[in-house]
């Protein structure tokens, strides 16, 4: 499957340009590919960085998506033994800084995505605070990933015409929502690198108006859905 991305965000509530929850966003981007990384103890990026060479996605939340993280190495310091006057005391050392947090292999792929989202928010927009997992958004996101996989399509609009807002409300969520989708990236690190490398998807991830999140994944084609929600 060709890797693709798309994002959607409400205009009125979030001030994002060019899309609404009722827009059809069925454009898969071409021209960028993401080199998937294995889902193993990958160091978490402290801040978003340049995305892999090629990717697809959308600009400032638009309904047509398609535009377009590196680990800080732990450092260690040590003091050397005093040379004047000579002593028999052992050299003293300073404790090495704690290594950056990692995505544990024990985490599920969807939990790892939530972890990485909150790490990006902590680094780039700490005033926003972390997103809380909302079971209703999780249900809506998983349902959309499953539907895209089973019916072999890629769009914010379901084949029955339902929008992201419709799916969230059907799951019981009453706030406004935004949505990022992707297909083909076979690890949390790979899909997050792709999303963070796209202006529109990054804007959704770092948007302070959002307070909750739900993530869905169907590995048959690796269909990912991130659904963000405002306070309901």
Short mmCIF file of C-alpha atoms in Angstrom, two decimals:
data_model
loop_
_atom_site.label_atom_id
_atom_site.label_comp_id
_atom_site.label_asym_id
_atom_site.label_seq_id
_atom_site.Cartn_x
_atom_site.Cartn_y
_atom_site.Cartn_z
CA UNK A 1 0.00 0.00 0.00
CA UNK A 2 1.21 3.52 -0.78
CA UNK A 3 1.64 5.49 2.41
CA UNK A 4 -0.79 8.38 2.73
CA UNK A 5 -1.99 10.99 5.20
CA UNK A 6 -4.96 13.28 5.64
CA UNK A 7 -6.17 15.63 8.35
CA UNK A 8 -9.38 17.40 9.26
CA UNK A 9 -10.20 20.07 11.81
CA UNK A 10 -13.25 22.23 12.51
CA UNK A 11 -12.96 25.84 11.37
CA UNK A 12 -15.28 27.74 13.68
CA UNK A 13 -14.16 26.38 17.02
CA UNK A 14 -10.46 25.97 16.35
CA UNK A 15 -9.73 28.74 13.89
CA UNK A 16 -8.13 26.42 11.39
CA UNK A 17 -8.32 27.34 7.75
CA UNK A 18 -9.98 25.55 4.89
CA UNK A 19 -11.94 22.67 6.38
CA UNK A 20 -14.97 21.81 8.41
CA UNK A 21 -16.17 18.63 10.00
CA UNK A 22 -18.49 18.12 7.07
CA UNK A 23 -15.88 18.43 4.35
CA UNK A 24 -14.92 15.45 2.25
CA UNK A 25 -11.17 14.92 2.51
CA UNK A 26 -10.46 12.06 0.18
CA UNK A 27 -7.14 13.14 -1.25
CA UNK A 28 -4.21 10.87 -0.58
CA UNK A 29 -0.93 12.61 -0.97
CA UNK A 30 1.70 11.54 -3.35
CA UNK A 31 5.35 12.33 -3.39
CA UNK A 32 6.35 11.36 0.14
CA UNK A 33 7.15 8.02 1.58
CA UNK A 34 8.01 7.13 5.14
CA UNK A 35 10.67 4.59 6.07
CA UNK A 36 8.90 2.51 8.73
CA UNK A 37 10.79 1.78 11.90
CA UNK A 38 10.42 -1.38 13.95
CA UNK A 39 8.27 -0.92 17.03
CA UNK A 40 10.99 -1.58 19.62
CA UNK A 41 12.26 0.56 22.45
CA UNK A 42 12.78 3.53 20.14
CA UNK A 43 14.06 6.65 21.93
CA UNK A 44 11.33 9.23 22.14
CA UNK A 45 11.97 12.50 20.55
CA UNK A 46 12.08 15.44 22.87
CA UNK A 47 10.74 17.69 20.15
CA UNK A 48 9.47 17.32 16.68
CA UNK A 49 12.09 17.27 13.97
CA UNK A 50 12.38 17.05 10.26
CA UNK A 51 10.28 14.26 8.87
CA UNK A 52 11.72 11.47 6.69
CA UNK A 53 12.63 12.43 3.13
CA UNK A 54 9.24 11.99 1.57
CA UNK A 55 5.67 11.90 2.93
CA UNK A 56 2.11 12.93 2.23
CA UNK A 57 -0.37 15.16 4.00
CA UNK A 58 -2.25 18.43 4.46
CA UNK A 59 -1.46 21.98 5.29
CA UNK A 60 -3.07 24.11 8.02
CA UNK A 61 -6.09 22.00 8.72
CA UNK A 62 -7.46 21.68 5.29
CA UNK A 63 -9.90 19.10 4.07
CA UNK A 64 -7.47 17.91 1.45
CA UNK A 65 -4.49 16.52 3.16
CA UNK A 66 -1.16 15.69 1.92
CA UNK A 67 1.98 17.44 2.73
CA UNK A 68 4.20 16.66 4.23
CA UNK A 69 11.35 12.65 15.34
CA UNK A 70 15.25 12.30 16.47
CA UNK A 71 16.24 11.07 19.85
CA UNK A 72 18.52 13.16 21.98
CA UNK A 73 21.47 11.10 23.05
CA UNK A 74 21.97 11.01 26.76
CA UNK A 75 25.08 12.82 27.87
CA UNK A 76 27.35 12.00 30.76
CA UNK A 77 29.77 14.11 32.71
CA UNK A 78 32.46 13.23 35.17
CA UNK A 79 34.92 15.07 37.31
CA UNK A 80 38.55 13.99 37.39
CA UNK A 81 40.52 13.37 40.59
CA UNK A 82 42.21 16.41 42.06
CA UNK A 83 45.89 16.53 41.14
CA UNK A 84 47.11 19.11 43.70
CA UNK A 85 47.62 18.14 46.41
CA UNK A 86 47.72 14.39 45.72
CA UNK A 87 45.30 12.38 47.76
CA UNK A 88 44.27 8.79 48.04
CA UNK A 89 40.61 9.60 47.66
CA UNK A 90 38.84 7.93 44.79
CA UNK A 91 37.80 10.13 41.86
CA UNK A 92 34.38 11.69 42.19
CA UNK A 93 31.81 11.55 39.44
CA UNK A 94 28.53 13.24 38.71
CA UNK A 95 25.55 11.12 37.93
CA UNK A 96 24.72 10.84 34.26
CA UNK A 97 21.50 12.56 33.24
CA UNK A 98 18.58 10.21 32.97
CA UNK A 99 18.17 8.92 29.42
CA UNK A 100 15.24 10.22 27.42
CA UNK A 101 11.99 8.30 27.84
CA UNK A 102 11.42 5.44 25.48
CA UNK A 103 8.39 3.86 23.94
CA UNK A 104 8.19 0.56 25.73
CA UNK A 105 7.57 -2.56 23.69
CA UNK A 106 4.98 -3.40 26.33
CA UNK A 107 2.78 -0.57 25.09
CA UNK A 108 0.22 -1.32 22.45
CA UNK A 109 0.69 0.54 19.17
CA UNK A 110 -2.25 2.85 19.83
CA UNK A 111 -1.08 3.62 23.39
CA UNK A 112 2.38 4.35 22.00
CA UNK A 113 0.89 6.88 19.59
CA UNK A 114 -0.88 8.64 22.48
CA UNK A 115 2.42 8.63 24.42
CA UNK A 116 4.27 10.15 21.46
CA UNK A 117 1.56 12.77 20.91
CA UNK A 118 1.80 13.92 24.51
CA UNK A 119 5.60 13.97 24.33
CA UNK A 120 5.39 16.25 21.29
CA UNK A 121 2.94 18.52 23.08
CA UNK A 122 5.16 18.65 26.19
CA UNK A 123 8.15 19.66 24.06
CA UNK A 124 6.54 22.09 21.65
CA UNK A 125 3.43 23.36 23.42
CA UNK A 126 3.74 22.62 27.15
CA UNK A 127 1.08 25.16 28.07
CA UNK A 128 -1.47 23.00 26.27
CA UNK A 129 -1.05 20.03 28.58
CA UNK A 130 -1.40 16.34 27.66
CA UNK A 131 -4.40 14.86 25.93
CA UNK A 132 -6.53 12.42 27.92
CA UNK A 133 -7.72 9.20 26.30
CA UNK A 134 -11.47 9.30 25.75
CA UNK A 135 -13.10 5.91 25.24
CA UNK A 136 -15.75 7.41 22.98
CA UNK A 137 -13.16 8.89 20.64
CA UNK A 138 -11.22 5.63 20.76
CA UNK A 139 -14.34 3.75 19.69
CA UNK A 140 -14.97 6.18 16.82
CA UNK A 141 -11.32 6.12 15.69
CA UNK A 142 -11.05 2.33 15.79
CA UNK A 143 -14.32 1.98 13.92
CA UNK A 144 -13.06 4.24 11.15
CA UNK A 145 -9.73 2.43 10.82
CA UNK A 146 -11.57 -0.89 10.62
CA UNK A 147 -14.03 0.46 8.07
CA UNK A 148 -11.27 1.79 5.81
CA UNK A 149 -9.40 -1.51 6.02
CA UNK A 150 -12.41 -3.72 5.35
CA UNK A 151 -13.74 -1.58 2.53
CA UNK A 152 -10.37 -0.58 1.06
CA UNK A 153 -10.73 3.21 0.98
CA UNK A 154 -8.96 6.20 2.52
CA UNK A 155 -11.00 9.24 3.48
CA UNK A 156 -12.33 11.28 6.38
CA UNK A 157 -15.80 10.61 4.98
CA UNK A 158 -17.10 7.08 5.43
CA UNK A 159 -18.69 5.27 2.51
CA UNK A 160 -22.09 5.87 4.11
CA UNK A 161 -21.42 9.62 4.12
CA UNK A 162 -20.62 9.91 7.84
CA UNK A 163 -18.07 12.57 8.78
CA UNK A 164 -15.59 12.46 11.67
CA UNK A 165 -18.03 14.56 13.70
CA UNK A 166 -20.85 12.14 12.87
CA UNK A 167 -18.76 9.15 13.99
CA UNK A 168 -17.77 10.86 17.25
CA UNK A 169 -21.35 11.78 18.05
CA UNK A 170 -22.53 8.26 17.26
CA UNK A 171 -20.04 7.05 19.87
CA UNK A 172 -21.48 9.51 22.40
CA UNK A 173 -18.94 12.35 22.17
CA UNK A 174 -20.57 15.79 22.06
CA UNK A 175 -17.57 18.12 21.66
CA UNK A 176 -16.03 19.24 18.37
CA UNK A 177 -13.44 16.96 16.80
CA UNK A 178 -10.46 16.98 14.49
CA UNK A 179 -8.99 13.93 12.81
CA UNK A 180 -5.69 12.70 11.38
CA UNK A 181 -5.61 9.54 9.27
CA UNK A 182 -2.75 7.64 7.67
CA UNK A 183 -2.17 4.38 5.86
CA UNK A 184 0.88 2.21 5.25
CA UNK A 185 3.15 3.22 8.16
CA UNK A 186 3.82 0.04 10.15
CA UNK A 187 4.94 1.47 13.51
CA UNK A 188 3.89 4.23 15.91
CA UNK A 189 7.22 5.98 15.34
CA UNK A 190 6.80 5.96 11.57
CA UNK A 191 3.27 7.30 11.54
CA UNK A 192 4.08 9.99 14.11
CA UNK A 193 7.12 11.08 12.11
CA UNK A 194 4.88 11.42 9.05
CA UNK A 195 2.19 13.36 10.89
CA UNK A 196 4.69 15.68 12.61
CA UNK A 197 6.32 16.33 9.25
CA UNK A 198 3.05 17.73 7.90
CA UNK A 199 1.90 21.22 8.84
CA UNK A 200 -1.78 20.35 9.04
CA UNK A 201 -1.37 17.13 11.02
CA UNK A 202 1.17 18.74 13.35
CA UNK A 203 -1.29 21.57 13.98
CA UNK A 204 -3.93 19.08 15.11
CA UNK A 205 -1.45 17.28 17.41
CA UNK A 206 -0.28 20.53 19.05
CA UNK A 207 -3.65 22.32 19.11
CA UNK A 208 -4.36 23.62 22.63
CA UNK A 209 -8.10 23.60 21.99
CA UNK A 210 -8.07 19.82 22.07
CA UNK A 211 -8.19 18.12 25.47
CA UNK A 212 -8.83 14.48 24.58
CA UNK A 213 -7.79 11.86 22.05
CA UNK A 214 -8.73 8.45 20.69
CA UNK A 215 -6.55 6.35 18.40
CA UNK A 216 -7.52 3.46 16.15
CA UNK A 217 -5.41 1.03 14.12
CA UNK A 218 -6.17 -1.80 11.75
CA UNK A 219 -2.96 -3.58 10.73
CA UNK A 220 -4.53 -4.97 7.55
CA UNK A 221 -3.07 -2.18 5.45
CA UNK A 222 -2.00 -0.24 8.57
CA UNK A 223 -4.87 2.20 8.66
CA UNK A 224 -4.38 4.75 11.48
CA UNK A 225 -6.95 7.19 12.85
CA UNK A 226 -6.27 9.91 15.44
CA UNK A 227 -9.39 11.65 16.68
CA UNK A 228 -9.03 14.80 18.79
CA UNK A 229 -11.80 16.34 20.85
CA UNK A 230 -12.59 19.61 22.57
CA UNK A 231 -14.17 19.61 26.02
CA UNK A 232 -17.71 18.30 25.71
#
